[in-house]
Every structure is written in C-alpha cells, then in structure tokens.
Amino acid sequence: MKRLVLAVALAWLTGAGSAVAQTPAPAPAAPPPAAAQPTPVAASAAKAITDEDLKSISGPKPEDKAKGDPAGTITGTVNDIPVSDSKKGLALDDLVNTVGQNVIAPNFIWTLITGFLVMFMQAGFAIVETGLARAKNANHTMMMNFMVYGVGMLGYWIIGFAIQMGGVAPNTNLGGLAPLNHEVAISLFGKNWGLFGTQGMFLGGATYDVGVMVMFLFQMVFMDTALTIVTGTAAERWRYSAFILSSLFMGAFIYPLFGNWAWGGGWLATLGASYGLGHGYCDFAGSGVVHSVGGVTALAMAIIIGPRIGKYSRTGKPNAIPGHDITLVLLGCFILAFGWFGFNPGSTLGAATSGNLRISSVAVNTMLAGMAGSFSGMYYMWIRYGKPDASMTGNAFLAGLVAITAPSGFVNPMASVIIGLIAGVLVCLSCEVIERKAKLDDVVGAISVHGTNGIWGVISVGLFADGRSNYAGAWNGVPGSVTGLFYGDAGQLVAQLIGVATLIGFVFTFSFVFNAILEAVWGHRVTPEVELQGLDIPEMGALGYPEFVLREEAATV
Amino acid sequence: MKRLVLAVALAWLTGAGSAVAQTPAPAPAAPPPAAAQPTPVAASAAKAITDEDLKSISGPKPEDKAKGDPAGTITGTVNDIPVSDSKKGLALDDLVNTVGQNVIAPNFIWTLITGFLVMFMQAGFAIVETGLARAKNANHTMMMNFMVYGVGMLGYWIIGFAIQMGGVAPNTNLGGLAPLNHEVAISLFGKNWGLFGTQGMFLGGATYDVGVMVMFLFQMVFMDTALTIVTGTAAERWRYSAFILSSLFMGAFIYPLFGNWAWGGGWLATLGASYGLGHGYCDFAGSGVVHSVGGVTALAMAIIIGPRIGKYSRTGKPNAIPGHDITLVLLGCFILAFGWFGFNPGSTLGAATSGNLRISSVAVNTMLAGMAGSFSGMYYMWIRYGKPDASMTGNAFLAGLVAITAPSGFVNPMASVIIGLIAGVLVCLSCEVIERKAKLDDVVGAISVHGTNGIWGVISVGLFADGRSNYAGAWNGVPGSVTGLFYGDAGQLVAQLIGVATLIGFVFTFSFVFNAILEAVWGHRVTPEVELQGLDIPEMGALGYPEFVLREEAATV
Amino acid sequence: MKRLVLAVALAWLTGAGSAVAQTPAPAPAAPPPAAAQPTPVAASAAKAITDEDLKSISGPKPEDKAKGDPAGTITGTVNDIPVSDSKKGLALDDLVNTVGQNVIAPNFIWTLITGFLVMFMQAGFAIVETGLARAKNANHTMMMNFMVYGVGMLGYWIIGFAIQMGGVAPNTNLGGLAPLNHEVAISLFGKNWGLFGTQGMFLGGATYDVGVMVMFLFQMVFMDTALTIVTGTAAERWRYSAFILSSLFMGAFIYPLFGNWAWGGGWLATLGASYGLGHGYCDFAGSGVVHSVGGVTALAMAIIIGPRIGKYSRTGKPNAIPGHDITLVLLGCFILAFGWFGFNPGSTLGAATSGNLRISSVAVNTMLAGMAGSFSGMYYMWIRYGKPDASMTGNAFLAGLVAITAPSGFVNPMASVIIGLIAGVLVCLSCEVIERKAKLDDVVGAISVHGTNGIWGVISVGLFADGRSNYAGAWNGVPGSVTGLFYGDAGQLVAQLIGVATLIGFVFTFSFVFNAILEAVWGHRVTPEVELQGLDIPEMGALGYPEFVLREEAATV
C-alpha cells in the first residue's frame, strides 16, 4: 500500500514541466493533442486512489515561486485549490467543490461582462439618435438617452425585476437562483398560465444573492435597451418631464410583463410544455422581448405625439430632415455592434457546461446577420435612390442585428445571412411605409429597425431553427432542440406567431393607453415655439454646441 | 477487479448525451437541477476509484470531432485536460493541477478584462474634460488626457508600482504574487507600520511573472485614473510641459505612497490587525486611493494655478463658462460608467473561490449608486435653478459612482442607492462652495466629483458596510466581515476617518508642496496671451477643429 | 469500509464555511495561502476513495440556497457539476469531463471577448481616419470604414477563412478544431510547403462547430483590421464602389493567403520544423500578418491612386492638410489601445493551461510599447518642429502598438519599451520619407504606422525574443521557447526576414497587380470636381455635418 501511494505521488514541478513539453502548441502545424485515451489495462495494474494521494500532490515550492514565473507554467496548480482544513490538506470534497466553483465562476464572468457590453449600447443609442437629430436638440436628445438608463433602472429595481424574473428559479447556469421562487399564475384550460413574478423588489431579503445579482444586472441592461428605442422615435419634440414619466412606467411595468411571459416562466414560455407548441415562444436574446416591445411602444408614441413641425408639407409630402452628424451615427452603430456581442452571446447566461459553448456560434451568427443587413439595405437604397445612404445603411445593419437576436441561438450561419439580408430590405420598406403611408414621423427609424425587424426575428425562429442546438437538452422545459418549420416543426412557428400577436395586441395597446392617458393629464409635446427654437435652451438650459456656428436654414427648418 | 474497472469506465459520448438530455435547461420553467445529492449507500456497493479508472475515461473520438460539434456537447471533455505523460494517460495529479489552473485562469481573465475596461475610462475622462472645455483648447485638453496615460505609466513602471505593491504578496487570487515580497516598515508603538514596497521596478528580475503582470496592469490603470482627474481641474491654462512633470511625479510617488498604505500592505491597511480598528482602512476599489488622491491633488493645483481669465468678474462673481460639446460630455459619462464595471467589480482581483462571486453584487451596487446620484443631482439642479442641467447631471452620475467605489464590495443595494443619492446632492453643493466661496476655478468639477465624493465614499464604508461579504473570510488580515457603524462596528468608522485625515493631511500637503515648487522653478501657467488665444496653436501647434467656424464671443471670452 | 466512506463524506456547508474562514483574504497583509502541501503519511492512514465518496459529497441544501447567498459562499459547489445519470449521482467521469469543460469554457470566453475588443477597433480606425480627413469627406470616410467591416466579412466567410485556416487543426486551446483538417501543400526541396487550406467555406458542413466558430470570429476581426488600414491611406479620393471591390478581394484572397502561410500551418510557419530556422516565422498577433499586409497594400494603393489635389505644389513641395477633428483622432487612438488588449493578449486563443497565463505579460508589453512609442514620437516632433504634434503623437502611439504586436508574446517588458521607443521615431521618419521623398500622399500615415512598423515588429521578434515563454512547450511544432538573436538564436531572425521578404515581394506585388487591374477596368479615383467639392454629396448623397458652418478656405483647399 505504501509503494502504491508513493508511485502515484509525483512531484508537480516535474510533472508540469513534461506536460508542457509534450502537449501541443496552440500554433498551427503542432502535433495532435495528447488526449487521455483509454488504455487497455490489466486489472492487476489498477491502484486505488486514496485520500493520501490527494494530499500528497505537491505544487511548486515557495522558493521557486519567488523567483518569478514568466512562462506561466508554475502558476495555477494544486496550490490554488482552497482547502477546508489546512491541517488535513486537500480533501476530495475540496476538489469536487472547486470543480463546481469553476463551472459557476466562468458563467458569472461571461454573463457580467456581456452585460457590461449591453449597458455600453446605451452610449451607442445615444449618439445614433443624437446624430440623426438636429444640432439644436443635441443636448435634449443626449439627456433623454443618458437619463433613460437611470430612469429605467429605478423602475426596474423597485418592481420591474420582481415582475419579470421573480419566479424564474431554478437556473443551473448561475447556481440556481433559488430566491426567485414565486410566479403568480392562473389556471386556464386546465393549465397554469404564469402572469408575473413577485420576488426581488429592491433586491432585498433573500434576493440579496450573488446569482440573483447577475440576473438583475443582465436583465436590467436589456430592459434599458428597450426603453431607449422610444426616445429615438419621439426625439426633437418630447417634453423631458413626460419622457421621464413614460419611461419609468415602461421600465416598471410594460417591459417586465412581456418579459415575464417570455423569459420569466410565464405563459408564452410554457406554450410548449403545456400545449405542445414546439418549445413554447422562443426568443433567444429578445427580438421580441426587447426590440419589438421597444418598437411597438415607439409606434404608439409616434401616433400620440405627432410629426415634427416641417416634417410634412401641407399636402402631406414628407420632407427629409437630415441628422446633424453622420460621424456620430456610424460611430454609434459600431458601439451597438460591439454591444450586441454581449446582447446575443451573453443570453446563454453562461459559458461552461449545458451546451453553452455555443456562445461562439451565437456571436458569429450575430455578426453575419448584421453584415448581411448592411449589404442588402445599402444596395436597396443605392439601386432605388442612386446613392448608398449612410443613415439607412446603418439602420439596415442594426435591422440585421435586431432580426438575428431571437434566432441567434438556434440557427446556422447560412440562415443568419438570409435572415439579415431580408432584414436589411425590410427596414427600408418599413421606413417608407411609416413615413409615406402612415404619415408617422420616426426621427431615427426606430419603429422599423426594432419593431418591424423584431417581429421578423421572432418569426424567423419558427422558420430557420435547425434543431442542432442543445442547451442542456431542453428549452422551456421541452426536451430536444428548438426546430423551425423548414426543419420540420410547424408548432414552433405557431408559438412564435402567438408571441407576435401578443406584442401587437397586448403590448402595443398597453403602451398606447398608458401614453394616451399621460398625454391627457400631463402632455407629451413641447410648444411649437420651443420646437422651432430647439429644445436645448428651453428644456435643458444649455445648447449642445454653444460655440459652433450653425447654418441659418438648419436652425429654422 | 477487472470487472470493477470496466464498470466504472463509461464511454463519454454516451454519458455526455444523457447528461445533456437530463440536466435542466438554462431557460425558465425547467426541471430542478440534477444535483449530486448524497445517496444512502450500502457499504458493500462502494468501489474504490483507481488510477486506471482515471485513464480509462474516454472522450469523444477523433472521427466524431471531425464531423463538427454545433451544439457544443462533445467539446470540453477529458480530452482537454493536459496530461504530463501521454503514454501513461491521465493521472490524478494532472486532474488536480488542472483544477487549480481552472481557478487561476478565470481570475486572470476577470482581472485583465476589467483592467482593460478601466484603461478605457481614460477615453471617457478625455472627452468629458474636453467637452466641458472651450473649443479653442480642445487639442490641448485632449493631448493632456491622451498623454497622461503614458506619462503615468512611465513613472509607475519605473518606480511607482514597486512603491505601491512591492510588498503585497501573498495574494491567493492571482497565484501568490510571491516575487512582490518586500515592504519597508518602521516600528511604532510596538507595531509595524508599512511605508513602501521595493520589488517590481521596471518589472525586472523575479517580477517578470505572470501573476505580477496582472497586478501591474490592474494597478497601473487605476493610477492613471487618479492622474487624469487633475487635468480636468487645471484645463485651459496648464502649460503642457508642466503638466508632464507634475503627472510624472504624481504617478511615480504621490499616488503610490497612499496606495501602498491602503492596498499594498501599508500601515492604513493594518490598522485593524494592529490596533483593532475594524478591518483597518477599507477602500474596496479606491474612492480614497484613486478618487480622493486625484481630487485633493486637483484642489492643490486649483489653488496654485488660479482661475481662468474671465472666470471671475472684478467683484469676484463667478461667470459660467459652458463646455463646447455636451454630446461629448455625456458620451464620456457613458464610457466612464462602462469602465466603472471594471473599476469596482474587478477590484476583487478574481472571480473563482474566496467568495469572489460577489462580483455581481459589486456591479449592481455600482450601477445603482450611479443611477441614484444622477437622479438626486438632476432634481437638485432642476428645483434650485429651474432646469435639469446636463453637465451637473453627468457629474452627479459620476459622483454616485465615485462614492460607491469604496463601499461597493461591502454594502447592499439599498445602501448603495442611499450613498448615491447623497453623492448626487453633495457634488452640487461642493461645486457651489468651490466656485463661490473658495473662488477656485475647477473646469470640470473634478474636486467635487472625485475629492468630495471620494471622501464621502471612504466614510460610507464605515457607516453602511453590512457584514455580509466574505472574501475568504478575512479582509486586511482581520477575520470576519467588514462592518460599519450602522451594523455595529464603530472601530471601522474610525479607521476610515484616519484614512480621510491622511488624504487631507498628507496627500494634499505633499501634492501642494511639490506643485508649488514646480510653479516656482518651472511655472504651471501659460501666458495671458496664450490663454486668450486658446492653447491649441501656441502649445500644440494645431487647432482641434480647424475647419469649423466658431462664434466670435466664444473665442474671446 | 462503511466507516471509511463516512469518514470521507463531510458536509459541504460545514466544509465550505471553514474553508472560507481559513483561506487567506485577497487583500494585502493576509496570511499565506493554505496550500495543499504534501504531508508525510503512514501508509496505514490512507483510505481508498470510492465512487460512493464522490456521490456522497453534499452541496448546500435547497432551503439554505433559498435564503440567498450574499457572500457567494454557497454558490458554485458540487451541486453545479452536471451529472450524466441523476439517479446514480456524481460519477468520476462527470467530474473529469467537467474539469475538461472548465478548461475550454474560459478559453472560449477569453478568445471571444478579446475578439469583440478587436472588432471594436473598427470604430477606432473609423474616427481616427475621419478625424484626420477633412469635414467635406466625413460621411464618405466613415462609410468606407463602416462597410469595410461587412465587405471583408463577406469575402472571408465565403472563401477567405477556408484559405487561411482550413487546415489548421489540431489546436488544443479551443478543443481541437478537428473539422479544419485540409491544407493543400506542395513538395519542394523534400519538404511540404503548405499553400492554402480548404475547409470552412460559408462555415458549412462539419465546420458548423463551436470551436471553429471561435476561430472564425477571432480571425475575421483581425482580417478586417488589415483591410481598414488601406482606407486611411486612400481616403478623400477613393471611389466608393472601387473601395468595395478592392476590399472584397483583399479579404477573400490577399490577406488569407499570407495568413495561411504564417498562422494556418503554411510554409512560413513550418520553416522551423522543416529547415531548422528557429521556430519558423513567428508573428504572435500579426505585426506582419495584419499590419504589414495592410500597410504594403496601402502603399500599393497610394502609388496607384496618386496624391490628393493640393497635397503637392507644382514644385513638388508637400502641403500639410490638417484633419478636421483632433478630438475624434485621439478618442479613436484610445479605442484602438483598448482594442489592442484584445488583439495581442487574445492571440493566445486561450487562458487556461498550456502556459496561456502569459496573457498578462502580453497585455503589459502591449501597453508599455504603446506608451514608449507615444513618448519618443512626441519628443521627436517637439524637438524637430518645436511643438508636440497631436496627430503624430497618436500615430507614434499606434506605431508602438503595431511594433509590439508580433513580439508581444515572446519578449519582456524592458524589450517592449525599447521596441516601442524605436517605433515612435521610426513612424516619424517613415512619414517624412513617404511624404517628401516618395511623394506619396498617405492621408493618415497608415503606410508608416502599419507597414513600416509592422515590419519592424516582425524583425524585433528575431532580435528580442527572450526564450522565457512556454506555450505548451512548443511553437510552430518546434520544441523549446522562441528565442531571438540577442538571446542566441540567429536562425529565428532569418525566419523573420524571410517573412519580411514575402510581405514585400509577394503581398505588395499581389496587391499592386490586383489594384492596378482594378484601376484599369473600373477606376479607383473620383473626378477632380468631386474631389474638390468633397466626396460626401456626390458619392454618398449627404453631408457629414450638414448644419455646421465650415471655413471657406477649408472647403476649397
């Protein structure tokens, strides 16, 4: 037995050195990996592993560590595993619990950092919208975009998060989310219909929990993305105080309700488990939850607040009102594309185990669809109007990103390109319809980018999901992989269309009614004098660019 | 024995498949996690695990890997564990050392990426400061902010890092930091008082070490944040050459000294272990170390360099000098908020083990406090002056972030909101005092944002720390959780106040004396002619915006 | 046997609690890590570890989890290890496979997030180039930079990636990349010369694989960095349609071919294994592959397209044409520096195992070289022309970053500073030669920043590589560490010079011939009328800044 222990107890330094020398280089043309292939063994050769074997594994010595480790070969060893009893040394449960910690820590890292990227999208939206507005409203447009982050966060922290995610546990990626354990549901047609959650108000009580905090951060930044869509449509005429009230309500109630139904365990998510409609409503990263909710609310606002003075001639012909800074607009699109790498790939809520390595595929799908959208939109404009319009190319790029958001986790690269190509044309057509047929003034094209293409993204899941993903083997409680009509599951498309109907039927109505009431009791729109002067001085007390000389005509359009 | 081995040796592909199918989905409404719950066992069923069992675990076959893995279910298996002896196959020490590596690698990833985010804050500071300056000084303000990154880095690489962190080992999160092993201390009142470290000059010798490099990168970007605070206060009149000399000294000596005392094992950190004052001076991410040091140095510079021409009328009445680009200012605030997700959560220096999963709580606290600050500051200005001022709202947002920096790791969400609310009002009051009472000209409000609120942040740890954090069960060598006055530990508040006294008494004095000497021998301020013309052409040789037409009055204020 | 099982089966909650209390704090002055040191044991004390021991390790109970975990001490435990058979509980292969997953997941996270940072560099390039152009071409310059991302991606997705990386497997960091398994090679002088890969067109078939997707994303964003270099040189006169065709070809063929030779297992990479020249051509992150390829293509374009109207007087004297927005230029440099933390450290393609922890050293080297470049360039200009020029300081900063790109993984901090110092002067000298001797008009200095310093970076590997790195003990299939001339390996320098010769001889020629053909059949340059007016209206249909009044002289230079 003693010899057995000794035979297994190899010094780490020696072991590590040879490991490094014999495992292959990360560079190309290296020898194949020294995989741990099964070796036929004689039973008599097998030696039992003992607790002493574990304890006796030695890491690098302190005197060697003190000499420095430029190559990183003696850092990150047995020495770095926490032991529960330092006198006894490394025990099996130390090892096993550390393996579990090593699953959760990368998942936290992934979800937090991608959440940070999503938060940074606020900067992108801010300068896209401001660049597409006129210089006289720059301060006001920036401030709406700046404060929407805080306004939404406030409403979401108070109540919104609890409504949306208060009943979402269990979630394996983030360690369980056990405190988020109460969803209010009603029984309809013999099935439970989840309506809203209740845990997590103010992040107090049991929800003061490291896993819940990850979820809150990630969901919060998504919510704010939805809210900032509306400011783009209603820019250059929205009273700042009305904007705050409207956004607060949206962050506290409108967004979280649909969010609960789709992502929080509510009735849309369980359409599959309850009624056999595919995997229920599937919206990987929120073409519907975030973009369509923002887009239909923007549509409601555009109807209520009306077009800017000068947008339509007396005969109803629309006038182009160009943005004041194209550099800002396209810089903003880049920031958004950067942030979308958080938005979509981060929506796995983890990287380790459960098939989460598909984050790479999600990221590639995202950028391919954005690329495809920018191409089809650019060429559509080029062919139709003779020039490759920068603003519409940017919008078409965003349209591709919006459309791929829902399907990004379920489709392959070729499908992503097709989805993006359609999105790029769709946004141009939608903008024309909104501007010319509906006579709605959408300053940045947000209704078309986020509303129309958000819906297209939701539908595309039901068409293109290829049944190759495997997020722990189930999605929304239905075993097997999400599969669309083109790969054989018509039920999935039905679930998606129910989601679309809910967006148009419920979310639009709810937003419209609330904002119409706000219009009646508070008023959304600044006076014509303020609008003509520009909102910066009357509403915010300072010009955006007080030193730059602006063209007369621009200032008085 | 042979049967035993065979019984344990299951093919991975089969196993993985069923694992995936049976573990729950990341989506809501999934079945509970298939946790490894203890199972009552008959002793006779227990089979010893042997070295052959380890070797015989088989990963996916090469021919299956070559078919592609769209779902990520056969990537990341036993095959990916490095083996020290490829002939013998996977051994216990391979497994165990890889678990240790899997602790350190996420910690490196976390600390590096959050460090990158902090570095990016330089861009945020640059455009906030430039946007708040006048167009005629845009090139000069940008160049100060651009080169402060390099100037600080130079001083820190030569000597500053060694002073601050040269005696900080051991640190478990980054693998030990063994080469940083010498702190110069004096004995006072029977205790050791650490004064400065000595290891790490030029990152040479033993400090050419992967762990030390992580620490250098993270600390370096923090140091530069402190330095760039000063350029905001002294903008529009600071000689470029004097700025370089002043910043070099600050990065090499002023910042690192206080940094050592607070974070490098110096006497402030050991106030708890030595004198029983709570956990010693606790400054999670540097409200004091970074922001107050920057702020009090900015205060010293404001006194020495004097106000801009035109800032005060002959009667001493302050004139508002609006910034030239509010879009830049608020874009910069967003970049800073994005970077603050590195600043605070990254200050754990790790994500795996030791209670570091609290990174999520730190991140949420950070954004809640920023939100709260922006609200209270905005409404303070709105109520007091009739308009929600954009610049002050941005500053109040930053004030909330500054204030939460020290307590972010120790407090709960509700306390974070309270700390932020106070910060947002405090920054407005402080700006009024600085401008009207002290007659100091602080171009961007940096003294109030970073100095005043940095001190508020340091104090708030001593009030609001709730005793729920657990960073490996100890902080600054004192077992138990950091706890403030409101949760029962008055000693912690005393330690914090000693830190504040040191900032005001020592750091301010040191900065003032050095910069006063520099004023005498070199001169900080440009000539009145240069200042009136704008510093761009005389100091930098080119205008910031050579093609744009500026208003006459703006150019000659 | 039963007692043995019981003795090992400790409750996790108890164990974890004491672990936390006894392991050291991340803060300074903490006690030394409770390392698992080998303990001399009596053989009789050793207890065999059984499968029941594994199963019986218990995690936190559901009721405790539901109370919340603010400290992160009961999240990330045995409970979070997926089990393949939930009835049987945790088995050895579950544990071992999860350890393998925990190697790959951080590697995916690292490579993806650093890839996202590289993508964001497109934003930096866009505003650096636009800021250095004139306002009348802002829309056009932004649009080239915006669409180059999509144009390059399209060509790379169709064919470029397959050419470059289609034969690169095996790669241990990303799980094998088994589907990328065919490189076309010819036999020359008795050795195989890899010419191009074939797998991965459209990311279809077997390359629909999570590992391949990571590789595609990371390589794609690198390729786009090379392409965007050319737009900077040819700005303010390049027909938009010609830019699209030229960039598409470059992304599909020019870049991928050299990329294959250097990084895809091609003949430059195997110069070491085949001919004993050091480790073959070594280019850690692409001073050659990315920057020189971009730079020599930019040189070809500068020759073909000719200087802007007004750049040279009739006597051939160059006129300075200042950029319109220095704030944008330096903001762009910051974004690039931020992205470079992805570019270089990400090029390990992993963080865990194989010596990849050296990512920290790569990051520090990168920022030190950038700092050194900005200093030497700034002082060169200051001394030579009397003022510290902002544009050239920015370019010198970038030059330092370009130069360190190839050696960043192989050199120490001091060498990085030296490489950067040389780069900062070199870029100034190169700009003078290009502008005054060669009479080539390079709007942003891209030939000097990326071409000249890219070559300097490639050469510097052959001089300064210090033989201390250890990427799994081999690089390009040659055991041992990459070592330059100053550390004893002259062969490495030869390999680097062969790379340089290939860049100048092959890549430049290939680019020149293709673009010369494009000039003949399509035409690169806009008409003089369009150029004088500015390209914004004629080419893109809208001004970049329609409301701002520009100086007359600026508009008509």
PDB file of N, CA and C in Angstrom, chain B residues 287 292 399 402-404 406-407 415 418-424 426 450-461 463-464 486 500:
ATOM      1  N   SER B 287     -12.298  54.799  -3.700  1.00  0.00           N
ATOM      2  CA  SER B 287     -12.852  56.148  -3.519  1.00  0.00           C
ATOM      3  C   SER B 287     -11.770  57.056  -2.951  1.00  0.00           C
ATOM      4  N   SER B 292     -10.044  60.340  -4.257  1.00  0.00           N
ATOM      5  CA  SER B 292      -9.681  61.424  -3.350  1.00  0.00           C
ATOM      6  C   SER B 292      -8.253  61.884  -3.609  1.00  0.00           C
ATOM      7  N   ALA B 399     -20.442  61.281  -9.526  1.00  0.00           N
ATOM      8  CA  ALA B 399     -20.277  61.390  -8.069  1.00  0.00           C
ATOM      9  C   ALA B 399     -20.818  60.151  -7.370  1.00  0.00           C
ATOM     10  N   VAL B 402     -18.278  57.482  -7.927  1.00  0.00           N
ATOM     11  CA  VAL B 402     -17.106  57.704  -7.073  1.00  0.00           C
ATOM     12  C   VAL B 402     -17.396  57.284  -5.636  1.00  0.00           C
ATOM     13  N   ALA B 403     -18.557  57.688  -5.155  1.00  0.00           N
ATOM     14  CA  ALA B 403     -18.876  57.417  -3.750  1.00  0.00           C
ATOM     15  C   ALA B 403     -19.030  55.925  -3.478  1.00  0.00           C
ATOM     16  N   ILE B 404     -19.607  55.184  -4.422  1.00  0.00           N
ATOM     17  CA  ILE B 404     -19.831  53.759  -4.185  1.00  0.00           C
ATOM     18  C   ILE B 404     -18.542  52.944  -4.364  1.00  0.00           C
ATOM     19  N   ALA B 406     -15.551  52.885  -2.869  1.00  0.00           N
ATOM     20  CA  ALA B 406     -15.000  52.266  -1.658  1.00  0.00           C
ATOM     21  C   ALA B 406     -15.946  51.251  -1.030  1.00  0.00           C
ATOM     22  N   PRO B 407     -17.237  51.557  -0.898  1.00  0.00           N
ATOM     23  CA  PRO B 407     -18.113  50.592  -0.212  1.00  0.00           C
ATOM     24  C   PRO B 407     -18.676  49.498  -1.101  1.00  0.00           C
ATOM     25  N   ALA B 415     -28.374  50.337   0.517  1.00  0.00           N
ATOM     26  CA  ALA B 415     -27.355  51.273   0.984  1.00  0.00           C
ATOM     27  C   ALA B 415     -26.675  51.960  -0.198  1.00  0.00           C
ATOM     28  N   ILE B 418     -28.765  54.819  -1.298  1.00  0.00           N
ATOM     29  CA  ILE B 418     -28.672  55.939  -0.351  1.00  0.00           C
ATOM     30  C   ILE B 418     -27.345  56.679  -0.520  1.00  0.00           C
ATOM     31  N   ILE B 419     -26.268  55.925  -0.621  1.00  0.00           N
ATOM     32  CA  ILE B 419     -24.953  56.545  -0.811  1.00  0.00           C
ATOM     33  C   ILE B 419     -24.933  57.386  -2.086  1.00  0.00           C
ATOM     34  N   GLY B 420     -25.541  56.851  -3.134  1.00  0.00           N
ATOM     35  CA  GLY B 420     -25.580  57.582  -4.393  1.00  0.00           C
ATOM     36  C   GLY B 420     -26.444  58.827  -4.325  1.00  0.00           C
ATOM     37  N   LEU B 421     -27.585  58.718  -3.660  1.00  0.00           N
ATOM     38  CA  LEU B 421     -28.467  59.884  -3.536  1.00  0.00           C
ATOM     39  C   LEU B 421     -27.748  61.034  -2.838  1.00  0.00           C
ATOM     40  N   ILE B 422     -27.057  60.701  -1.774  1.00  0.00           N
ATOM     41  CA  ILE B 422     -26.312  61.737  -1.043  1.00  0.00           C
ATOM     42  C   ILE B 422     -25.208  62.311  -1.928  1.00  0.00           C
ATOM     43  N   ALA B 423     -24.535  61.449  -2.645  1.00  0.00           N
ATOM     44  CA  ALA B 423     -23.436  61.906  -3.505  1.00  0.00           C
ATOM     45  C   ALA B 423     -23.909  62.900  -4.556  1.00  0.00           C
ATOM     46  N   GLY B 424     -25.083  62.632  -5.113  1.00  0.00           N
ATOM     47  CA  GLY B 424     -25.576  63.498  -6.176  1.00  0.00           C
ATOM     48  C   GLY B 424     -25.865  64.910  -5.700  1.00  0.00           C
ATOM     49  N   LEU B 426     -24.429  66.159  -2.878  1.00  0.00           N
ATOM     50  CA  LEU B 426     -23.148  66.630  -2.351  1.00  0.00           C
ATOM     51  C   LEU B 426     -22.281  67.268  -3.432  1.00  0.00           C
ATOM     52  N   HIS B 450     -14.604  64.007  -7.508  1.00  0.00           N
ATOM     53  CA  HIS B 450     -13.666  62.970  -7.053  1.00  0.00           C
ATOM     54  C   HIS B 450     -13.158  63.206  -5.634  1.00  0.00           C
ATOM     55  N   GLY B 451     -12.902  64.478  -5.310  1.00  0.00           N
ATOM     56  CA  GLY B 451     -12.377  64.746  -3.980  1.00  0.00           C
ATOM     57  C   GLY B 451     -13.445  64.616  -2.909  1.00  0.00           C
ATOM     58  N   THR B 452     -14.453  65.445  -3.015  1.00  0.00           N
ATOM     59  CA  THR B 452     -15.511  65.455  -2.001  1.00  0.00           C
ATOM     60  C   THR B 452     -16.202  64.098  -1.917  1.00  0.00           C
ATOM     61  N   ASN B 453     -16.586  63.574  -3.072  1.00  0.00           N
ATOM     62  CA  ASN B 453     -17.318  62.315  -3.041  1.00  0.00           C
ATOM     63  C   ASN B 453     -16.419  61.113  -2.814  1.00  0.00           C
ATOM     64  N   GLY B 454     -15.148  61.249  -3.123  1.00  0.00           N
ATOM     65  CA  GLY B 454     -14.229  60.184  -2.748  1.00  0.00           C
ATOM     66  C   GLY B 454     -14.176  60.048  -1.238  1.00  0.00           C
ATOM     67  N   ILE B 455     -14.106  61.181  -0.572  1.00  0.00           N
ATOM     68  CA  ILE B 455     -14.085  61.157   0.902  1.00  0.00           C
ATOM     69  C   ILE B 455     -15.416  60.631   1.454  1.00  0.00           C
ATOM     70  N   TRP B 456     -16.505  61.061   0.845  1.00  0.00           N
ATOM     71  CA  TRP B 456     -17.807  60.543   1.257  1.00  0.00           C
ATOM     72  C   TRP B 456     -17.858  59.016   1.097  1.00  0.00           C
ATOM     73  N   GLY B 457     -17.290  58.531   0.014  1.00  0.00           N
ATOM     74  CA  GLY B 457     -17.268  57.088  -0.202  1.00  0.00           C
ATOM     75  C   GLY B 457     -16.473  56.361   0.867  1.00  0.00           C
ATOM     76  N   VAL B 458     -15.326  56.915   1.230  1.00  0.00           N
ATOM     77  CA  VAL B 458     -14.496  56.294   2.265  1.00  0.00           C
ATOM     78  C   VAL B 458     -15.249  56.243   3.593  1.00  0.00           C
ATOM     79  N   ILE B 459     -15.904  57.344   3.924  1.00  0.00           N
ATOM     80  CA  ILE B 459     -16.652  57.389   5.183  1.00  0.00           C
ATOM     81  C   ILE B 459     -17.828  56.413   5.156  1.00  0.00           C
ATOM     82  N   SER B 460     -18.482  56.320   3.989  1.00  0.00           N
ATOM     83  CA  SER B 460     -19.697  55.494   3.916  1.00  0.00           C
ATOM     84  C   SER B 460     -19.410  54.017   4.184  1.00  0.00           C
ATOM     85  N   VAL B 461     -18.195  53.563   3.909  1.00  0.00           N
ATOM     86  CA  VAL B 461     -17.837  52.188   4.282  1.00  0.00           C
ATOM     87  C   VAL B 461     -18.006  52.011   5.782  1.00  0.00           C
ATOM     88  N   LEU B 463     -19.944  53.434   7.668  1.00  0.00           N
ATOM     89  CA  LEU B 463     -21.332  53.537   8.096  1.00  0.00           C
ATOM     90  C   LEU B 463     -22.173  52.357   7.633  1.00  0.00           C
ATOM     91  N   PHE B 464     -22.055  52.030   6.337  1.00  0.00           N
ATOM     92  CA  PHE B 464     -23.027  51.128   5.711  1.00  0.00           C
ATOM     93  C   PHE B 464     -22.558  49.690   5.505  1.00  0.00           C
ATOM     94  N   PHE B 486     -23.472  51.474  11.338  1.00  0.00           N
ATOM     95  CA  PHE B 486     -24.899  51.155  11.376  1.00  0.00           C
ATOM     96  C   PHE B 486     -25.163  49.678  11.602  1.00  0.00           C
ATOM     97  N   VAL B 500      -9.212  59.321   5.819  1.00  0.00           N
ATOM     98  CA  VAL B 500      -9.582  60.652   5.324  1.00  0.00           C
ATOM     99  C   VAL B 500      -8.586  61.704   5.821  1.00  0.00           C
TER     100      VAL B 500
END
